[in-house]
Short mmCIF file of C-alpha atoms and ligand atoms in Angstrom, two decimals:
data_model
loop_
_atom_site.label_atom_id
_atom_site.label_comp_id
_atom_site.label_asym_id
_atom_site.label_seq_id
_atom_site.Cartn_x
_atom_site.Cartn_y
_atom_site.Cartn_z
CA MET A 84 -13.09 -17.15 -28.90
CA SER A 85 -13.72 -16.87 -24.90
CA ASP A 86 -13.61 -20.28 -23.52
CA THR A 87 -16.96 -21.97 -22.84
CA MET A 88 -17.92 -23.30 -19.21
CA HIS A 89 -19.63 -24.45 -17.00
CA LEU A 90 -21.62 -22.68 -14.22
CA THR A 91 -23.85 -23.51 -11.33
CA LEU A 92 -26.19 -20.81 -9.98
CA THR A 93 -25.74 -21.33 -7.01
CA ASP A 94 -28.24 -18.24 -5.33
CA ARG A 95 -31.33 -16.71 -6.50
CA ILE A 96 -31.22 -13.23 -4.69
CA GLU A 97 -34.75 -10.70 -5.18
CA GLU A 98 -34.21 -7.35 -5.79
CA PRO A 99 -37.65 -4.61 -6.87
CA GLY A 100 -38.07 -3.96 -9.60
CA ASN A 101 -38.56 -6.83 -11.52
CA ILE A 102 -35.38 -7.83 -11.29
CA ILE A 103 -33.30 -11.01 -9.74
CA ARG A 104 -29.27 -10.81 -8.91
CA LEU A 105 -28.06 -14.12 -9.55
CA ARG A 106 -24.58 -15.31 -8.02
CA PHE A 107 -22.49 -18.27 -10.58
CA ALA A 108 -19.21 -20.28 -9.16
CA ARG A 109 -18.04 -23.59 -10.75
CA ALA A 110 -19.10 -26.07 -8.80
CA ASP A 111 -16.05 -27.52 -7.54
CA GLY A 112 -15.77 -24.29 -6.63
CA ALA A 113 -12.85 -23.36 -7.92
CA ALA A 114 -11.67 -20.25 -9.37
CA LEU A 115 -12.83 -18.25 -12.37
CA PRO A 116 -10.86 -16.66 -13.84
CA PRO A 117 -10.49 -13.38 -13.56
CA VAL A 118 -12.84 -10.61 -14.72
CA THR A 119 -11.91 -6.33 -14.47
CA PRO A 120 -15.19 -3.67 -14.15
CA GLY A 121 -18.03 -4.22 -17.14
CA ALA A 122 -17.44 -6.22 -18.46
CA HIS A 123 -20.43 -8.47 -19.07
CA LEU A 124 -20.90 -12.36 -19.59
CA ASP A 125 -22.47 -14.45 -22.57
CA ILE A 126 -25.04 -16.98 -21.41
CA HIS A 127 -27.10 -19.56 -23.18
CA LEU A 128 -30.61 -19.71 -22.85
CA SER A 129 -31.87 -23.17 -23.75
CA ASP A 130 -35.51 -24.42 -23.15
CA GLY A 131 -37.13 -27.09 -25.63
CA PRO A 132 -37.40 -24.29 -29.18
CA LEU A 133 -35.75 -21.82 -27.20
CA ASP A 134 -31.63 -21.33 -28.25
CA LEU A 135 -30.70 -18.41 -27.56
CA TRP A 136 -27.53 -16.32 -25.96
CA ARG A 137 -27.33 -13.12 -24.23
CA GLN A 138 -24.87 -10.86 -22.68
CA TYR A 139 -25.47 -9.25 -19.44
CA SER A 140 -23.36 -7.21 -17.19
CA LEU A 141 -21.31 -8.51 -13.99
CA CYS A 142 -22.30 -6.32 -11.49
CA SER A 143 -19.69 -7.95 -8.64
CA ASP A 144 -16.70 -6.61 -7.10
CA CYS A 145 -14.20 -7.82 -9.60
CA SER A 146 -11.43 -8.34 -6.82
CA GLN A 147 -13.96 -12.13 -5.79
CA THR A 148 -12.64 -15.13 -7.83
CA ASP A 149 -14.77 -17.33 -6.17
CA HIS A 150 -17.66 -16.29 -8.22
CA TYR A 151 -19.95 -13.98 -10.12
CA GLU A 152 -22.76 -12.00 -9.82
CA ILE A 153 -25.52 -10.71 -12.87
CA GLY A 154 -28.70 -8.82 -12.23
CA VAL A 155 -31.48 -8.98 -14.62
CA LEU A 156 -34.27 -7.33 -15.13
CA ARG A 157 -37.84 -9.01 -16.13
CA ASP A 158 -38.90 -7.14 -19.19
CA PRO A 159 -42.04 -7.80 -21.65
CA LYS A 160 -41.09 -5.95 -24.15
CA SER A 161 -38.01 -8.07 -24.23
CA ARG A 162 -37.33 -11.66 -26.88
CA GLY A 163 -36.97 -13.45 -24.27
CA GLY A 164 -33.79 -13.16 -23.36
CA SER A 165 -35.16 -11.86 -20.01
CA GLU A 166 -38.07 -13.75 -19.58
CA ALA A 167 -36.33 -17.01 -20.40
CA VAL A 168 -33.69 -16.96 -17.72
CA HIS A 169 -36.05 -15.72 -14.68
CA ARG A 170 -37.65 -19.13 -15.27
CA LEU A 171 -34.47 -21.27 -16.48
CA ALA A 172 -32.70 -19.23 -12.75
CA GLN A 173 -32.87 -22.06 -9.95
CA PRO A 174 -30.74 -22.47 -7.57
CA GLY A 175 -27.92 -25.86 -8.53
CA THR A 176 -29.38 -25.04 -12.43
CA VAL A 177 -25.13 -24.76 -15.10
CA PHE A 178 -25.94 -22.93 -16.82
CA LYS A 179 -23.33 -22.68 -19.91
CA VAL A 180 -21.45 -19.64 -20.42
CA GLU A 181 -18.91 -17.63 -22.18
CA GLY A 182 -16.65 -14.50 -21.02
CA PRO A 183 -15.64 -13.16 -19.31
CA ARG A 184 -15.44 -9.71 -22.25
CA ASN A 185 -15.26 -6.34 -21.81
CA HIS A 186 -16.65 -3.70 -23.70
CA PHE A 187 -16.69 -1.42 -21.72
CA LEU A 188 -12.83 -0.54 -19.73
CA LEU A 189 -12.42 1.61 -16.89
CA ASP A 190 -9.46 3.82 -16.81
CA GLU A 191 -8.31 3.37 -13.81
CA THR A 192 -5.82 6.18 -13.84
CA ALA A 193 -8.87 9.33 -14.62
CA SER A 194 -8.77 12.04 -11.57
CA ARG A 195 -12.15 12.15 -12.12
CA THR A 196 -15.09 9.46 -13.15
CA VAL A 197 -18.98 10.25 -13.51
CA LEU A 198 -20.48 6.80 -13.58
CA LEU A 199 -24.57 7.10 -14.95
CA GLY A 200 -26.19 4.70 -14.61
CA GLY A 201 -29.82 3.59 -15.66
CA GLY A 202 -32.40 1.62 -14.10
CA ILE A 203 -30.78 -2.43 -14.66
CA GLY A 204 -27.20 -0.30 -16.44
CA ILE A 205 -27.14 0.51 -12.28
CA THR A 206 -25.50 -2.93 -12.68
CA PRO A 207 -21.53 -2.14 -14.68
CA MET A 208 -21.30 0.12 -12.13
CA LEU A 209 -21.67 -1.64 -9.10
CA ALA A 210 -18.45 -2.90 -10.95
CA MET A 211 -17.17 0.08 -11.37
CA ALA A 212 -17.87 2.09 -7.99
CA GLN A 213 -16.09 -1.02 -6.42
CA ARG A 214 -13.16 -0.45 -7.98
CA LEU A 215 -12.60 2.90 -8.26
CA HIS A 216 -13.05 2.78 -4.01
CA ALA A 217 -10.42 -0.05 -3.73
CA LEU A 218 -7.84 2.34 -5.79
CA GLY A 219 -9.15 5.16 -3.52
CA ARG A 220 -9.69 7.60 -7.22
CA ASP A 221 -12.95 10.31 -6.95
CA PHE A 222 -15.80 9.25 -8.53
CA THR A 223 -19.62 10.22 -7.98
CA LEU A 224 -22.44 7.44 -9.47
CA HIS A 225 -25.21 8.30 -9.72
CA TYR A 226 -28.40 6.19 -10.30
CA CYS A 227 -31.21 7.70 -11.54
CA THR A 228 -35.26 4.94 -11.98
CA ARG A 229 -39.05 5.89 -12.24
CA SER A 230 -39.10 5.52 -7.65
CA ALA A 231 -37.29 4.24 -4.79
CA GLU A 232 -40.21 1.40 -4.39
CA ILE A 233 -38.58 -0.50 -7.00
CA THR A 234 -35.09 0.68 -6.71
CA ALA A 235 -32.31 -2.68 -7.20
CA PHE A 236 -29.14 -3.21 -5.50
CA ARG A 237 -30.48 -0.68 -3.13
CA GLN A 238 -29.09 -2.90 0.33
CA LEU A 239 -26.07 -3.90 -1.10
CA ILE A 240 -25.40 0.08 -1.83
CA ALA A 241 -26.44 0.87 1.76
CA ALA A 242 -23.68 -1.43 2.76
CA ALA A 243 -20.98 0.06 0.74
CA PRO A 244 -18.06 1.35 2.17
CA TRP A 245 -18.69 3.81 -0.90
CA ALA A 246 -22.23 4.36 0.05
CA ASP A 247 -21.58 8.57 0.11
CA ARG A 248 -20.32 8.66 -3.05
CA VAL A 249 -24.08 7.62 -5.05
CA VAL A 250 -26.89 10.24 -5.52
CA PHE A 251 -30.23 8.58 -6.85
CA HIS A 252 -32.29 10.28 -8.81
CA PHE A 253 -35.82 9.15 -9.04
CA ASP A 254 -38.88 10.60 -11.47
CA ASP A 255 -41.23 9.98 -9.17
CA GLN A 256 -39.93 13.03 -6.71
CA PRO A 257 -39.39 16.56 -7.62
CA ASP A 258 -36.60 18.04 -9.82
CA ALA A 259 -35.14 19.24 -8.04
CA GLN A 260 -34.79 15.04 -6.75
CA ARG A 261 -33.48 14.02 -10.58
CA LEU A 262 -30.50 13.95 -12.39
CA ASP A 263 -30.24 17.55 -14.24
CA LEU A 264 -27.14 16.94 -16.32
CA ALA A 265 -26.63 21.28 -16.39
CA ARG A 266 -25.77 20.58 -12.92
CA ASP A 267 -24.21 17.29 -12.15
CA LEU A 268 -22.07 16.83 -14.87
CA PRO A 269 -19.30 17.47 -13.96
CA PRO A 270 -16.95 20.52 -16.91
CA PRO A 271 -14.98 18.69 -19.76
CA ALA A 272 -11.14 18.11 -18.15
CA PRO A 273 -8.81 15.69 -20.12
CA GLY A 274 -8.28 13.40 -16.71
CA THR A 275 -12.12 13.33 -16.71
CA ARG A 276 -14.53 10.18 -18.17
CA LEU A 277 -17.96 9.67 -17.44
CA TYR A 278 -19.93 6.69 -18.42
CA VAL A 279 -23.11 5.46 -19.46
CA CYS A 280 -25.28 2.48 -19.46
CA GLY A 281 -29.12 2.51 -19.50
CA PRO A 282 -32.23 2.44 -21.85
CA GLN A 283 -31.04 3.82 -25.13
CA GLY A 284 -32.77 6.28 -24.45
CA PHE A 285 -31.72 7.41 -21.54
CA MET A 286 -28.40 6.47 -22.80
CA ASP A 287 -28.74 9.04 -26.30
CA TRP A 288 -29.55 11.75 -23.57
CA VAL A 289 -27.10 11.41 -21.71
CA ILE A 290 -24.16 11.32 -24.64
CA THR A 291 -25.98 13.09 -26.94
CA THR A 292 -25.37 16.07 -23.62
CA ALA A 293 -22.54 15.91 -22.46
CA GLU A 294 -20.64 16.05 -25.83
CA ALA A 295 -22.52 19.14 -26.52
CA ALA A 296 -21.22 20.53 -23.19
CA GLY A 297 -17.32 19.70 -24.83
CA HIS A 298 -17.17 16.33 -23.34
CA GLN A 299 -15.37 14.24 -26.23
CA THR A 300 -17.24 10.98 -27.06
CA ALA A 301 -14.05 8.96 -26.09
CA ASN A 302 -14.33 10.60 -22.61
CA VAL A 303 -17.62 9.64 -22.97
CA HIS A 304 -17.39 5.35 -22.71
CA ARG A 305 -21.23 3.86 -23.34
CA GLU A 306 -23.03 0.05 -22.18
CA TYR A 307 -26.11 -0.57 -24.98
CA PHE A 308 -27.77 -3.19 -23.00
CA SER A 309 -30.20 -3.66 -26.30
CA ALA A 310 -31.19 -1.47 -29.59
CA ASP A 311 -34.00 -0.55 -30.95
CA VAL A 312 -31.87 -0.90 -34.94
CA ASP A 313 -33.22 -1.35 -37.18
CA THR A 314 -31.94 -3.00 -40.41
CA THR A 315 -34.84 -2.97 -43.05
CA GLY A 316 -34.30 -1.36 -46.59
CA THR A 317 -33.09 -1.69 -49.62
CA SER A 318 -31.48 -5.15 -51.32
CA PHE A 319 -27.00 -5.23 -51.30
CA GLU A 320 -25.61 -8.22 -52.55
CA VAL A 321 -22.50 -9.40 -50.71
CA ILE A 322 -20.05 -11.50 -52.14
CA ALA A 323 -18.05 -13.41 -49.53
CA LYS A 324 -15.04 -13.18 -51.15
CA ARG A 325 -13.13 -16.52 -49.55
CA SER A 326 -16.20 -19.10 -49.53
CA GLY A 327 -16.39 -17.10 -53.32
CA LEU A 328 -20.45 -17.03 -52.31
CA THR A 329 -23.17 -14.21 -53.79
CA VAL A 330 -25.60 -13.39 -51.96
CA THR A 331 -28.50 -11.52 -52.13
CA VAL A 332 -30.38 -9.72 -49.11
CA GLY A 333 -33.50 -8.51 -49.27
CA PRO A 334 -35.45 -5.39 -47.52
CA ASP A 335 -36.39 -7.73 -43.86
CA ASP A 336 -33.03 -10.06 -44.42
CA THR A 337 -30.06 -9.13 -42.70
CA ILE A 338 -26.38 -10.41 -43.72
CA ALA A 339 -25.84 -12.55 -41.21
CA LYS A 340 -29.11 -14.64 -42.15
CA ALA A 341 -28.49 -14.34 -46.11
CA LEU A 342 -24.87 -16.07 -45.91
CA ALA A 343 -26.30 -18.66 -43.34
CA ARG A 344 -28.99 -20.05 -45.89
CA ALA A 345 -25.64 -20.03 -48.57
CA GLY A 346 -23.99 -21.61 -45.46
CA VAL A 347 -21.09 -19.65 -45.10
CA LYS A 348 -21.69 -19.24 -40.62
CA ILE A 349 -20.86 -15.66 -39.24
CA GLU A 350 -21.65 -16.64 -35.62
CA VAL A 351 -24.55 -13.81 -33.57
CA LYS A 352 -25.46 -13.70 -30.60
CA CYS A 353 -27.07 -10.28 -29.87
CA GLU A 354 -29.39 -9.60 -32.76
CA GLU A 355 -29.01 -6.05 -32.00
CA GLY A 356 -26.03 -4.54 -33.12
CA VAL A 357 -24.58 -4.50 -28.90
CA CYS A 358 -22.59 -7.19 -28.95
CA GLY A 359 -19.02 -7.11 -31.19
CA THR A 360 -20.41 -11.41 -31.92
CA CYS A 361 -20.76 -10.95 -35.46
CA VAL A 362 -18.20 -8.53 -37.00
CA THR A 363 -16.68 -9.33 -39.90
CA ASP A 364 -13.94 -7.40 -41.63
CA VAL A 365 -15.08 -5.21 -45.13
CA LEU A 366 -12.73 -5.67 -48.57
CA ASP A 367 -14.97 -3.57 -50.45
CA GLY A 368 -18.10 -1.21 -50.67
CA THR A 369 -19.36 0.83 -47.49
CA PRO A 370 -20.91 0.15 -44.87
CA ASP A 371 -24.84 1.22 -43.25
CA HIS A 372 -23.97 1.00 -39.77
CA ARG A 373 -26.76 0.21 -37.71
CA ASP A 374 -24.78 -0.98 -34.23
CA LYS A 375 -23.64 1.05 -31.34
CA PHE A 376 -21.58 -1.40 -31.21
CA LEU A 377 -18.65 -0.24 -33.54
CA THR A 378 -16.32 3.16 -32.22
CA GLU A 379 -17.09 6.36 -34.48
CA ASP A 380 -13.97 5.97 -35.58
CA GLU A 381 -14.62 2.67 -37.02
CA ARG A 382 -17.20 2.91 -38.33
CA GLU A 383 -15.95 5.80 -40.46
CA GLU A 384 -12.55 3.05 -41.05
CA GLY A 385 -15.30 1.63 -42.87
CA THR A 386 -13.40 -1.74 -42.54
CA MET A 387 -16.13 -3.81 -40.10
CA ILE A 388 -19.76 -4.71 -39.99
CA CYS A 389 -22.29 -6.03 -37.46
CA ALA A 390 -23.66 -8.64 -39.86
CA CYS A 391 -26.45 -9.20 -37.41
CA CYS A 392 -28.01 -5.77 -38.73
CA SER A 393 -25.81 -3.30 -41.37
CA ARG A 394 -26.86 -2.82 -44.77
CA ALA A 395 -24.90 -1.64 -47.44
CA CYS A 396 -24.79 1.34 -49.62
CA THR A 397 -23.19 0.84 -51.71
CA LYS A 398 -24.47 -2.18 -54.38
CA THR A 399 -22.36 -4.90 -53.88
CA LEU A 400 -20.45 -5.86 -50.21
CA VAL A 401 -17.35 -7.47 -50.08
CA LEU A 402 -16.38 -10.16 -47.06
CA ASP A 403 -13.50 -11.85 -45.66
CA LEU A 404 -15.68 -14.67 -45.20
S1 FES B 729 -24.32 -10.37 -33.31
FE1 FES B 729 -24.22 -8.48 -31.47
S2 FES B 729 -23.55 -7.26 -32.06
FE2 FES B 729 -24.01 -8.79 -34.06
#
């Protein structure tokens, strides 16, 4: 469990493309917990009936300990989190924050690194680029957006000492200027690492293409901000072994919700299988994984499940709860 902090929003910078850059610090200016590139914060959004946790990647330079920065896209299709951040994020406001946590670790020993950010997926890539530059590593950052006019962080990138490592790709430009994975991905090699973050379609395209080109799954690192998860399916039973309870998970229900109604609480944050907060040990039965959080190896092992969205292939699933 991460420590909870109360951080003050000190700056709100409007970026193009409905994105805001937010800077947080402690009220007394004291140093913040150290972070590594790829880390994210869990931010609590509370406003009347609204009571949500949302995850945002840090985009700031990890060597700076007096503040954290995140970027947030206002997404009308989101489930309320991004709209709430844009509404609530006024300088001086204090937010409850957990973390930083990092499920998207940068391999600082790689001989070659390619960062691929789509839209708001650029945020963790900025922190990674800063770190790779500081280490003197070989890297390229491909940044894909719909057009130059709605591309956030351009001024920040232009002023960075690693600006010449960034290749912009705009969808409204001629084909030669768009990201072409056959041209822009390096050949697979043991010391080459790819990092991808952005909308699900962009990520699925990059990951599938890279793996088909021979990049090992373990060398294609990914961070999903959100996922279109289908949590529905046929009913099954869940036994919470330590609690001595059995519940039925209906076609539109989730394991976490069914257990909560019976009094067994599993902490849940993103509710769409991307943050890992709800991961629970499986003692028996076969999970039907619907999340984007567990690795392929973890899914095959079948000893863990994201209880916010995944289901069961077997009639019964026994959990260590
Ligand atoms: S709550 Fe985020 S993965 Fe389940």
